[in-house]
XYZ file of C-alpha atoms in Angstrom:
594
model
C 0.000 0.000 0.000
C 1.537 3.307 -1.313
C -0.134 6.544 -1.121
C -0.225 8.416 -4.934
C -1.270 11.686 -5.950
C -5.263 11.455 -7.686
C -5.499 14.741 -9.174
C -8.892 15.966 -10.986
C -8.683 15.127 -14.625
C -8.412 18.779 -15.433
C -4.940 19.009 -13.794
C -3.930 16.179 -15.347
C -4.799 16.789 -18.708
C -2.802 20.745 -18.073
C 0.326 18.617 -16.971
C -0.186 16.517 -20.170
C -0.212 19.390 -22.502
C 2.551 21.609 -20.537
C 4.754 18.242 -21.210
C 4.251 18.339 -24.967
C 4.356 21.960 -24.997
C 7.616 21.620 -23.793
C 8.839 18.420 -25.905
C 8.929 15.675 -23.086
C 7.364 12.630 -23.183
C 4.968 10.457 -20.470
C 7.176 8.272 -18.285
C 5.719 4.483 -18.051
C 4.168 3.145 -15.101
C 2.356 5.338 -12.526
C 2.370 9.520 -13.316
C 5.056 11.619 -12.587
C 7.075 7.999 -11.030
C 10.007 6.444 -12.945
C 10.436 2.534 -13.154
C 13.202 2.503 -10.617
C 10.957 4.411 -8.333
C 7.962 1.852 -8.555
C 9.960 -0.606 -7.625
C 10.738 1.117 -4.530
C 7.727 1.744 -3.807
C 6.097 -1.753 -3.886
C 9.283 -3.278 -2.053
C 8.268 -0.231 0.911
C 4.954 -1.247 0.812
C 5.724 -4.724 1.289
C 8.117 -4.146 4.248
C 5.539 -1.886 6.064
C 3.408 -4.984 5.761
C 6.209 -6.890 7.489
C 6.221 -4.667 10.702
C 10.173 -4.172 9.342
C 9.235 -0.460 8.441
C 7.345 2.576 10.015
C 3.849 2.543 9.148
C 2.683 5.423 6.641
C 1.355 8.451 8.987
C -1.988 10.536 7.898
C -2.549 14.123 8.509
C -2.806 14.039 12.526
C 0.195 12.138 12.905
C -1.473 8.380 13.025
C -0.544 5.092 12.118
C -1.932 4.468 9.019
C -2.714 0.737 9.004
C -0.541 -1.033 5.722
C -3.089 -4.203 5.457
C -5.636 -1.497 4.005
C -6.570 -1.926 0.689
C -5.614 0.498 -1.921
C -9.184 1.460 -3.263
C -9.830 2.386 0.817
C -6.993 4.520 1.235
C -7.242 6.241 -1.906
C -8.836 9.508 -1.870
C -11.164 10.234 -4.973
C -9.836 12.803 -6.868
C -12.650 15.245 -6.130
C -11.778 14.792 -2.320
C -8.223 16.937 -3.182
C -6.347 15.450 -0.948
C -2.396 16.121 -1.088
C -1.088 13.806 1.336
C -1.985 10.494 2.885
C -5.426 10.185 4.449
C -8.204 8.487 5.758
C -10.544 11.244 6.125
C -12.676 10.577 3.195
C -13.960 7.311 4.797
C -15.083 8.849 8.137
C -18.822 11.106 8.241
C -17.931 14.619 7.216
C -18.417 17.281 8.769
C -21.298 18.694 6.453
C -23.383 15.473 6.922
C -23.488 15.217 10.760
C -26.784 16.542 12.474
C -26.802 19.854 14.231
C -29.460 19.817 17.302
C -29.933 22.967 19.310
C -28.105 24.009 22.543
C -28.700 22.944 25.614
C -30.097 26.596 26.905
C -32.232 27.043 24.190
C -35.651 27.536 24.660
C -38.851 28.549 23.463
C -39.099 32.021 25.089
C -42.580 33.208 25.934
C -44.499 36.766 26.459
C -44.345 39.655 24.580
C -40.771 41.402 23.252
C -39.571 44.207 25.567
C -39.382 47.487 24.214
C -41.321 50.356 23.028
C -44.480 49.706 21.383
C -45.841 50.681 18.138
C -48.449 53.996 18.420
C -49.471 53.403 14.044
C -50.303 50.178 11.982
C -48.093 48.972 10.157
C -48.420 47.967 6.831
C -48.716 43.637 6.821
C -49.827 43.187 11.028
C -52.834 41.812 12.248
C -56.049 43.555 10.835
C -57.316 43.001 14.527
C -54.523 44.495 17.486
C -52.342 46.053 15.244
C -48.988 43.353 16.317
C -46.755 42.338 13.920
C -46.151 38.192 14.477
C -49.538 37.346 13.526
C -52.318 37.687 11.421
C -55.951 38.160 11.679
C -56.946 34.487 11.367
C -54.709 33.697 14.198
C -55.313 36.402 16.448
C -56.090 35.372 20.061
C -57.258 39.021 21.292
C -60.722 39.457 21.473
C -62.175 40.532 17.818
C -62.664 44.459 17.947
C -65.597 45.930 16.652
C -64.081 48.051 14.596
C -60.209 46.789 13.669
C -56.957 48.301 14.532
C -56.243 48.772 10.622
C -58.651 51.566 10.700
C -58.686 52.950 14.146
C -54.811 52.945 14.506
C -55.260 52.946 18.604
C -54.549 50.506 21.381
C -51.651 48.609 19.073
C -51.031 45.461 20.607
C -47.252 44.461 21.152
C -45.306 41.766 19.201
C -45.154 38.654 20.709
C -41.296 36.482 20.569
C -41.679 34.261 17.398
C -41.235 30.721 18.289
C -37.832 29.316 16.531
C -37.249 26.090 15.079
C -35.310 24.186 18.120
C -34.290 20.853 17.179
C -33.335 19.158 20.262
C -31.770 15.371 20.654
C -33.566 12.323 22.348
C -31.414 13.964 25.689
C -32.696 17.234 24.777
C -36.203 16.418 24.501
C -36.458 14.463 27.785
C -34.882 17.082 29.698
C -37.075 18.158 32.475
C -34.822 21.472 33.486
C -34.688 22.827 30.106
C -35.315 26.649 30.072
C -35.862 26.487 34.077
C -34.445 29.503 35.478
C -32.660 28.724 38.875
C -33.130 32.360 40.250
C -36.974 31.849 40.759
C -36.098 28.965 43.326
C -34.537 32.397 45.073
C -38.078 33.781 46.139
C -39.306 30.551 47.510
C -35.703 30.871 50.040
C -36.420 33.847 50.225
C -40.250 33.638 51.343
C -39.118 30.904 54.122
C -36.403 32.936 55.759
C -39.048 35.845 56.263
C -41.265 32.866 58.356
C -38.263 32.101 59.986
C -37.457 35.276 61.138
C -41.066 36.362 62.264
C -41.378 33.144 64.536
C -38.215 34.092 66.422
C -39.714 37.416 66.694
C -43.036 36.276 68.019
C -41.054 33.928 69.897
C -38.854 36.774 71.818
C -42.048 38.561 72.549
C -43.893 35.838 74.167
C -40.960 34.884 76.437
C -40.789 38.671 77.404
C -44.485 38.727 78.104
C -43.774 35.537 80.022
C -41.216 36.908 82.149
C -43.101 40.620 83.155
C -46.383 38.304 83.864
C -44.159 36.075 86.221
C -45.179 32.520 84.035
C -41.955 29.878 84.059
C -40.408 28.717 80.811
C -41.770 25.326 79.661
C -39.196 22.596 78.496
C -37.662 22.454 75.415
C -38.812 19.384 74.092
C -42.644 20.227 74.820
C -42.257 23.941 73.458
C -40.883 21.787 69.792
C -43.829 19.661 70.146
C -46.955 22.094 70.412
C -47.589 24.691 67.329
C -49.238 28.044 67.544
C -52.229 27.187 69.428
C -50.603 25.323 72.177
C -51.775 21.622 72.294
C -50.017 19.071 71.811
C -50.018 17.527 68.523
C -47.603 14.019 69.715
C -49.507 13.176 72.421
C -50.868 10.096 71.181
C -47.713 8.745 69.633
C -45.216 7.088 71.805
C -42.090 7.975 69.656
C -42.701 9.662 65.842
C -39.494 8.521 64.906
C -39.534 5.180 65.982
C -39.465 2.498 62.358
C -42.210 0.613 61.917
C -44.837 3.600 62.904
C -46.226 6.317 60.775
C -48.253 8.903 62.784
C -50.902 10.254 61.707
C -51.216 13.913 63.175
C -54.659 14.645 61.316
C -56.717 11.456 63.110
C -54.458 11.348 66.490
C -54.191 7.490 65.598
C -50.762 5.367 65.238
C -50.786 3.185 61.958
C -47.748 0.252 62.707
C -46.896 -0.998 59.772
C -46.273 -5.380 59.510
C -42.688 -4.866 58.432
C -40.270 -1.811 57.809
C -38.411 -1.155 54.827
C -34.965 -2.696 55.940
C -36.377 -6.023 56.140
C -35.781 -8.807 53.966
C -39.658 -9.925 52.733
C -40.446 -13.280 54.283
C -40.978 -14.333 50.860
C -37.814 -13.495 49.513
C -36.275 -16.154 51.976
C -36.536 -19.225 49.787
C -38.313 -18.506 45.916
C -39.302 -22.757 45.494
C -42.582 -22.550 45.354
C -42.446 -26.307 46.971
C -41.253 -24.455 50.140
C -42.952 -23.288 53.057
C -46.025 -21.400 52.216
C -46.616 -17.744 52.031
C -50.137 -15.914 52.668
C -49.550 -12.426 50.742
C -53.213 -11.369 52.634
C -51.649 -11.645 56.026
C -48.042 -11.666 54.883
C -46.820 -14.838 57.062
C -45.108 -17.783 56.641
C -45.838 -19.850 59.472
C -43.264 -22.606 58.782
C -39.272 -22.240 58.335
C -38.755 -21.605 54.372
C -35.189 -23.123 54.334
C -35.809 -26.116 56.295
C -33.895 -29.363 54.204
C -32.022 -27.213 52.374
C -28.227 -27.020 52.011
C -28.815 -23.035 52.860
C -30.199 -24.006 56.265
C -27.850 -22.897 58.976
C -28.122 -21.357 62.409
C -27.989 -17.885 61.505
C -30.623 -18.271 58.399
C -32.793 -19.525 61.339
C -32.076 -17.257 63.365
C -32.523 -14.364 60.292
C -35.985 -16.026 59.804
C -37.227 -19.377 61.133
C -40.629 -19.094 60.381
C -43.838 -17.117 62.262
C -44.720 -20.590 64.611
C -41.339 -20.251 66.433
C -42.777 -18.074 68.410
C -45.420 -20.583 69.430
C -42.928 -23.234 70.129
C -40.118 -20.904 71.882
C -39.798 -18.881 74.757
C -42.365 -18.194 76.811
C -45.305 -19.112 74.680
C -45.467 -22.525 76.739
C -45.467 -20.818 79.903
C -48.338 -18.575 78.739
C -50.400 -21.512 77.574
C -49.834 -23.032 81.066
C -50.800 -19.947 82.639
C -53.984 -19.784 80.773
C -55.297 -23.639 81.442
C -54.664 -23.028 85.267
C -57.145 -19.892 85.081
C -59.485 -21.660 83.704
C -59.107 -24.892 86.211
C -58.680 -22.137 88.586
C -62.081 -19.985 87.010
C -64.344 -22.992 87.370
C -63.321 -24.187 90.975
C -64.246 -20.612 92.399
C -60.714 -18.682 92.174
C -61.401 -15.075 91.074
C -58.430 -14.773 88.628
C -58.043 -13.792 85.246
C -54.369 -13.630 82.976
C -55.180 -10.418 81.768
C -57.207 -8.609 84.062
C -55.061 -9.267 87.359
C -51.477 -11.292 85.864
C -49.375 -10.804 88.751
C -52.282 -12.418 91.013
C -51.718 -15.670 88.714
C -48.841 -15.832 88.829
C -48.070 -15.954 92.918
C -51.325 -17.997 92.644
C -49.853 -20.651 90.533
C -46.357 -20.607 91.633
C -48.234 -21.587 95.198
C -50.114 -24.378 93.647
C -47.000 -25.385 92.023
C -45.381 -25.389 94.998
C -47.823 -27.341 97.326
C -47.939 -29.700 94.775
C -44.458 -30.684 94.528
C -44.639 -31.054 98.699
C -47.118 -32.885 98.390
C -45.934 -35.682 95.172
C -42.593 -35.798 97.269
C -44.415 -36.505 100.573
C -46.662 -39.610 99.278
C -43.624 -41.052 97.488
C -41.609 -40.851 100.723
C -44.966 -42.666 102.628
C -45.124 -45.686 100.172
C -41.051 -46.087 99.939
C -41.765 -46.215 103.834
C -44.699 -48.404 103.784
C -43.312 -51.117 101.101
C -39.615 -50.556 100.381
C -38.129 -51.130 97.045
C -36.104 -47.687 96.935
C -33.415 -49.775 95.440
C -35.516 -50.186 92.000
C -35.700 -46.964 91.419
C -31.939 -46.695 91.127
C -31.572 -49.318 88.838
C -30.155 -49.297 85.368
C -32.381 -49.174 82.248
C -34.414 -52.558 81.183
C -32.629 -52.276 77.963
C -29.355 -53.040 79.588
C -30.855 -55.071 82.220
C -32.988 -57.570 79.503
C -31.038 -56.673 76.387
C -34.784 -55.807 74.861
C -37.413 -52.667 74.950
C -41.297 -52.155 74.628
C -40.354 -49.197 73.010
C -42.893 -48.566 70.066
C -41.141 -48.747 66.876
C -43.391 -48.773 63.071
C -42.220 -49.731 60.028
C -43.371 -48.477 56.164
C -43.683 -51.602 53.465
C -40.388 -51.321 52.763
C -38.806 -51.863 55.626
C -38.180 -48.419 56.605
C -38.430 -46.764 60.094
C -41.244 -44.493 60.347
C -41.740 -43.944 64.125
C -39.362 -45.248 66.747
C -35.531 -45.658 68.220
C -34.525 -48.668 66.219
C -31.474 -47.926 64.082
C -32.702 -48.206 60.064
C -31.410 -51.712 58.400
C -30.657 -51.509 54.764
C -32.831 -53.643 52.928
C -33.829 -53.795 49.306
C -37.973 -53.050 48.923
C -37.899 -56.189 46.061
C -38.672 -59.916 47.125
C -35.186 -61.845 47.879
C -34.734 -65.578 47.815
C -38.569 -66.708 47.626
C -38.930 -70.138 45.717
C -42.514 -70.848 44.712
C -44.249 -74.160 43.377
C -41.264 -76.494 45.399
C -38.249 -74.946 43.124
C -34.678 -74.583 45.103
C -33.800 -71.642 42.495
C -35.335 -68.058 41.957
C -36.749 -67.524 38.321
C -34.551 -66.068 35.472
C -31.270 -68.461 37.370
C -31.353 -70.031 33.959
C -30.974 -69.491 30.286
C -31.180 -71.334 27.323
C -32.567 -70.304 23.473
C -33.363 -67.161 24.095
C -35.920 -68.405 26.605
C -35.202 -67.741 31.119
C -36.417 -70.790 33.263
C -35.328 -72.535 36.582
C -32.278 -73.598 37.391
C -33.290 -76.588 39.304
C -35.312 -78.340 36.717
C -34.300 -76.331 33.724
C -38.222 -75.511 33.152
C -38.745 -72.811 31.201
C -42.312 -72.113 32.120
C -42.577 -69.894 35.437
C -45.992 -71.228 36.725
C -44.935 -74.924 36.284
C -44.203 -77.327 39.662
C -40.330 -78.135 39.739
C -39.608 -81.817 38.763
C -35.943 -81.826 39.814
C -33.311 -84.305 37.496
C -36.033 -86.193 35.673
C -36.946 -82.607 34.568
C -33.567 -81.671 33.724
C -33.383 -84.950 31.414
C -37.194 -85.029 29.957
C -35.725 -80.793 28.467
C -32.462 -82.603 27.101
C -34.553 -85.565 25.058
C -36.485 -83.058 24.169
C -34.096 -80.662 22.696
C -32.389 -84.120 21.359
C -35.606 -85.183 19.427
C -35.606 -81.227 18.015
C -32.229 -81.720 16.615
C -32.754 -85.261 15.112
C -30.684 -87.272 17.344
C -32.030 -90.119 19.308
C -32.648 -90.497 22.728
C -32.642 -92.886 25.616
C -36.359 -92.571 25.953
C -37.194 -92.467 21.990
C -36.281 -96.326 22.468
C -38.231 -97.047 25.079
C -41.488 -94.988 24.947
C -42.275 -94.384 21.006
C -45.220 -91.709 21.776
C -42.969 -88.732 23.400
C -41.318 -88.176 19.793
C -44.896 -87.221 18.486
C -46.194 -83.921 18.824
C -50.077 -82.823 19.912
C -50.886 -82.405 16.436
C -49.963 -86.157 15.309
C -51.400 -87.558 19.294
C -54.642 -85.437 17.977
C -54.839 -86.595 14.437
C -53.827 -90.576 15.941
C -57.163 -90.018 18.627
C -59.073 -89.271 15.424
C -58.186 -92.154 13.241
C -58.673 -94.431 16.386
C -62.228 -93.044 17.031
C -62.972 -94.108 13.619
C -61.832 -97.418 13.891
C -63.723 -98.124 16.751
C -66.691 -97.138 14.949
C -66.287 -99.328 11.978
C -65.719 -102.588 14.416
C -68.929 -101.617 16.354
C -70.764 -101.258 12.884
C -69.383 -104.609 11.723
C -70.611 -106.167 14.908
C -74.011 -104.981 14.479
C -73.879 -106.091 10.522
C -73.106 -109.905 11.718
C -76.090 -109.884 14.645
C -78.406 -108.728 11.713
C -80.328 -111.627 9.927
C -79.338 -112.509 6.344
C -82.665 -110.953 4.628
C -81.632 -107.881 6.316
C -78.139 -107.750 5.513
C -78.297 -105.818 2.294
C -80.649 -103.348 3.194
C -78.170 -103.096 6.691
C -75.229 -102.588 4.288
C -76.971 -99.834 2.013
C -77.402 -97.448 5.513
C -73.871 -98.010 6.550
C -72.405 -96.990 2.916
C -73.933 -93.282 3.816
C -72.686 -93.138 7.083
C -69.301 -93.749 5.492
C -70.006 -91.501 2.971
C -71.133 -88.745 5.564
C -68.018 -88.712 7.098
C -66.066 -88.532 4.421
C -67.428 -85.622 2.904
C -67.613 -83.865 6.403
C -63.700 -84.657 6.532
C -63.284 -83.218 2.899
C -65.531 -79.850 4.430
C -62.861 -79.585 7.460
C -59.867 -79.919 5.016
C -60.796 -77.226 2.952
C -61.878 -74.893 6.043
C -58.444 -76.125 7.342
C -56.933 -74.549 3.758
C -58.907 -71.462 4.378
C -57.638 -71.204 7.698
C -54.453 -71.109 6.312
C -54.397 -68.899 3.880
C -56.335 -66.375 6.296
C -53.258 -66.925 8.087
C -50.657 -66.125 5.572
C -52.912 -62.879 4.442
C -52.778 -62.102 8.234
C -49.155 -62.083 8.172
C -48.252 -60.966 5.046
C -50.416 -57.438 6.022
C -48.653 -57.258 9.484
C -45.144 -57.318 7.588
C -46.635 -53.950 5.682
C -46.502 -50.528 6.488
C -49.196 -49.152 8.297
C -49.778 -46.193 6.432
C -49.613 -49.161 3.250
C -52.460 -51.256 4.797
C -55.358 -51.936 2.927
C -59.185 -51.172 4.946
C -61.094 -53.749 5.531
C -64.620 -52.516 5.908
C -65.907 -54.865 3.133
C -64.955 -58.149 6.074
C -68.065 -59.821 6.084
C -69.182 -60.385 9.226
C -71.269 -64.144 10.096
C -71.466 -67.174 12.529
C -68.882 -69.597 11.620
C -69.813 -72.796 10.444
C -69.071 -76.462 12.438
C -66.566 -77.565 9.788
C -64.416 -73.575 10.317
C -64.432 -74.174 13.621
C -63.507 -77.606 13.862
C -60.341 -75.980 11.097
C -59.758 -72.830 14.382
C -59.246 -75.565 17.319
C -56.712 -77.753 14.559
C -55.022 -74.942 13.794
C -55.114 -73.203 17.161
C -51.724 -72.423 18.429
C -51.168 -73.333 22.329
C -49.230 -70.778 24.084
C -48.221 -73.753 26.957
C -47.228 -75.694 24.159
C -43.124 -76.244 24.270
C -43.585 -77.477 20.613
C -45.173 -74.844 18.924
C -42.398 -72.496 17.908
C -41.120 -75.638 16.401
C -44.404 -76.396 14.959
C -44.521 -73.027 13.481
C -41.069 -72.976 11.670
C-alpha cells in the first residue's frame, strides 16, 4: 500500500499538454514515477506490511494501518487530498446533524421594548402586532379593527424558533428552568423564619413581666401556635415501623419496615414453606432441608410458629389452662385482668404440689420398700430388649421409633414358589429364562428336579434329530399334539367301523343288504364332512398367511377392511380354528410353526 497523488482530470490533462508543450514525453508506469521508483515503492509497501518499516502516517500524525486496501486509502480525486489520508472514509463534517443548545428555549411573552403607536403595513387587521395575522389572532375581535382605528396597538409577541433538540434534549425536564426563581421561595421561608423568632422573643418577654416559668424544650418543639399538643398520642414519631398520623391522632404500625428482607424473599421454590400475601406470614421455616439451612438463616428467619414453640409461649399456655381450672373451681383470677395475682397464685399451687408428690412417694417407699428399684439401670441393659414402640413403612423403613434403620432392598429376595430350590430367570437357554433346578422354562410350572432336567435334554435331542434314551423305550414322546390329535381321530374311527361290523353280523341274512346300504352313507357322511374340514383347514391357512403378510406392511400401506363380512362360523371352520389353534403352553409350537 503506497499513497499516490489522484489529481482531478483537469490538472492532469494541463500537466499533459505543458509536457508536450515543452517536448517531453509520459514516463511508463504510474504519473510523474520512474520505473526505478515503482519498484521502490512496492518493495516499501511490502516491508511496512512486514512490521520491518514505520507505518505510513496521515494528517494528525497516526498510524496508518498497511493491510488497508488500496481502493480504501485512496482519496477520490474530487476529495483533493495532497497527502496520505483516511478522512474521506469517516462522516464529514457537512453530513453530521446539528441539534440545538442545551439553553435554548422557546421564550414566551411579549418582546420588551417600546411599542408601536401606528399600523403597520402587513400586522394583524385586529390588534395592530406584527407576528400574527388576523386568522390567528387570540385578542378578542374588535368591533371596529386596529387597521382603521390605529389605537390601542397590541405588542409583538417572541416568534417561536425552530429548536431541534436530541432524544437527551427532549427528555430534559430542566430545560429553560431559570434557577433564580427557586430564590423567592428561600427567600419567602427565611421571612417565616425570622417572624417566629420574633413572636417567639415577645412571648418569652411577656412571660417573664407576667411572672409565668419557661416550659421545656422538648414540649415547646412539640406544640404549634395554638398550644396543644399535637404528639400526644404517639409514643415515639421517629420510631421504624410507625407512621403517625397527626390529622386522626391514631398510630398506623406498619407489619414490616423497609430494611427487612420480605419473608418471601427467603426461599423462591414454590415447593417451600407457604406464604399468605393477605396476612403476609409464613408460618413454617422456608429453608428447612435445604443445604442453605444454617443457624444464623434460622435465626434471620425461622418461620412465624417459632414463636409458638419458643420462649415463653409454653409458659403462657400453662398460665392460661390453670385460670381456667382455677375460674371454674371458684378462684377469682383472670391472665389479663389481674397477671401478677396468677402468677403468685400458681407458683403456690405449684409449689404445694411438689410437697405434696414428694411426701406420698416418701410414705409408700416407707410403707413397702423397694427404693433400690428406682436406682436401677435401664431394662434395655438389664434384659437386652425394649417395649419401646417402633413402626415400620412396606419397605422396611423406620417411620416412628428408636430402632437404628437396616438396609434392605424393597424387592422380594430368595422366595422359591411351586417347590423350586432356584429363583426364576437363574437359567438361560434359546433365548428363553427358566429354573435352574429343573431347567423348566415355564414360570408357573411345579419343579420336577433331574427327571426334569433330562425329559428338556430328550427333548431338545428329538428337536435336533438325534435319538434319545427314551425315543427307544417310549415311542409316543417323539410325536407332537398335532400327530397324538390326528392318531385319537383315526382311532375313534376305527372303533366305529368294528362296532358297525358287529351290528352287521347280529343282523339276519334278509336284512343284511338293506343293513349294508345305511352303513355306505354313514361312510359316505363322514367322508365328505372330513373333505368340508380340510378345505376350512386350507382357508384357515391362507387367512393366516394374508394375516401375516399385512402385518409385515406398512401401516400407512395397509389396505381397509370394511368390506370383512361379518357371520357365525360354520361347524366344519371351527372344527379348522381348534386344529389350527396355536397353544401358548405348548413347548412345541415355535417348532411347529417354523
Amino acid at each position: 500500500m503506497s499513497f499516490v497523488l489522484n489529481m482531478p482530470p483537469s490538472v492532469v490533462a494541463k500537466k499533459l499538454k505543458e509536457e508536450e508543450d515543452g517536448g517531453g514525453g509520459i514516463d511508463e508506469g504510474p504519473p510523474g514515477k520512474k520505473r526505478e521508483d515503482w519498484k521502490k515503492l512496492k518493495e516499501l509497501e511490502e516491508a511496512r506490511k512486514a512490521g520491518t518499516a514505520p507505518a505510513m502516517k496521515d494528517e494528525e500524525g497516526k498510524d496508518i494501518n498497511p493491510h488497508i486496501p488500496q481502493y480504501i486509502m485512496q482519496a477520490p480525486w474530487y476529495f483533493g487530498a495532497m497527502a496520505p489520508t483516511l478522512n474521506h472514509q469517516r462522516v464529514q463534517d457537512e453530513k453530521v446533524k446539528k441539534f440545538a443548545e442545551m439553553g435554548a428555549w422557546y421564550k414566551r411573552g411579549i418582546k420588551e421594548g417600546s411599542i408601536a403607536t401606528k399600523f403597520r403595513k402587513g400586522a394583524c387587521e385586529n390588534c395592530g402586532a406584527m407576528t400574527h395575522k388576523k386568522s390567528d389572532c387570540l385578542e378578542r375581535p374588535r368591533k371596529i379593527g386596529a387597521r382603521f382605528t390605529g389605537d390601542k396597538i397590541a405588542p409583538d409577541e417572541y416568534i417561536q424558533p425552530q429548536l431541534d433538540f436530541d432524544f437527551d434534549g427532549k427528555r430534559d425536564r430542566w430545560n429553560g428552568y431559570d434557577p433564580r426563581e427557586h430564590q423567592e421561595t428561600i427567600e419567602e421561608y427565611a421571612k417565616l423564619e425570622e417572624a417566629k423568632k420574633v413572636l417567639k422573643s415577645q412571648r418569652m418577654d411577656q412571660n417573664v413581666e407576667d411572672g409565668v416559668q419557661d416550659e421545656p424544650e422538648a414540649v415547646k418543639s412539640s406544640q404549634g401556635e395554638d398550644g396543644e399538643d399535637e404528639d400526644k398520642y404517639a409514643d415515639d414519631v421517629d420510631m421504624p415501623g410507625q407512621k403517625f398520623e397527626s390529622k386522626h391522632r391514631i398510630t398506623v404500625r406498619n407489619l414490616r419496615i423497609r430494611e427487612d428482607t420480605a419473608k418471601y424473599l427467603f426461599n423462591l421454590d414454590v415447593n417451600s414453606a407457604y406464604y399468605d400475601p393477605k396476612t403476609r406470614s409464613m408460618r413454617q421455616n422456608p429453608l428447612a432441608g435445604t443445604a442453605k439451612e444454617s443457624s444464623e438463616a434460622d435465626a434471620q428467619f425461622g418461620g412465624d410458629n417459632f414463636v409458638r414453640a419458643s420462649g415463653q409461649a409454653h409458659e403462657f399456655a400453662k398460665q392460661q389452662l390453670f385460670a381456667w381450672d382455677a375460674y371454674e373451681k371458684g378462684a377469682e383470677v383472670h391472665i389479663q385482668a389481674d397477671p401478677t395475682k396468677l402468677e403468685l397464685l400458681s407458683k403456690e399451687f405449684k409449689k404445694k404440689t411438689d410437697e405434696f408428690e414428694s411426701s406420698h412417694k416418701n410414705t409408700i417407699l416407707d410403707k413397702y420398700g423397694g427404693e433400690e428399684h428406682l436406682d436401677a439401670p435401664p431394662r434395655e441393659l438389664l434384659l437386652a430388649q425394649t417395649e419401646n414402640y417402633v413402626e415400620y413403612s412396606r419397605h422396611g423403613k423406620v417411620i416412628k421409633g428408636l430402632e437404628k434403620e437396616v438396609a434392605k432392598s424393597k424387592y422380594e429376595e430368595d422366595v422359591f414358589i411351586n417347590n423350586h430350590t432356584s429363583v426364576w430367570g437363574s437359567y438361560w437357554k434359546d433365548g428363553q429364562w427358566g429354573f435352574k433346578c429343573c431347567h423348566s422354562c415355564i414360570k408357573g410350572s411345579y419343579c420336577t428336579g433331574e427327571a426334569g432336567k433330562d425329559a428338556n435334554q430328550d427333548k431338545s435331542m428329538v428337536l435336533m434329530g438325534a435319538p434319545s434314551s427314551s425315543q427307544q423305550v417310549e415311542e409316543p414322546e417323539q410325536k407332537t399334539l398335532l400327530e397324538e390329535h390326528q392318531e385319537n381321530r383315526d382311532k375313534k374311527k376305527k372303533d366305529k367301523k368294528k362296532k358297525k361290523k358287529k351290528k352287521r353280523r347280529k343282523h339276519k341274512k334278509h336284512h343284511s343288504s338293506s343293513s349294508e346300504s345305511e352303513s355306505e352313507p354313514e361312510e359316505d357322511e363322514e367322508a365328505i364332512k372330513e373333505k368340508k374340514v380340510q378345505m376350512a383347514i386350507r382357508k384357515e391357512e391362507e387367512r393366516q398367511r394374508e394375516v401375516n403378510r399385512l402385518m409385515k406392511l406398512d401401516e400407512r400401506k395397509r389396505p381397509y377392511n370394511s368390506m370383512y363380512e361379518a357371520k357365525e362360523p360354520t361347524e366344519e371352520e371351527m372344527e379348522a380354528y381348534y386344529r389350527k389353534r396355536r397353544v401358548g403352553e405348548d413347548p412345541m409350537a415355535a417348532f411347529l410353526q417354523q
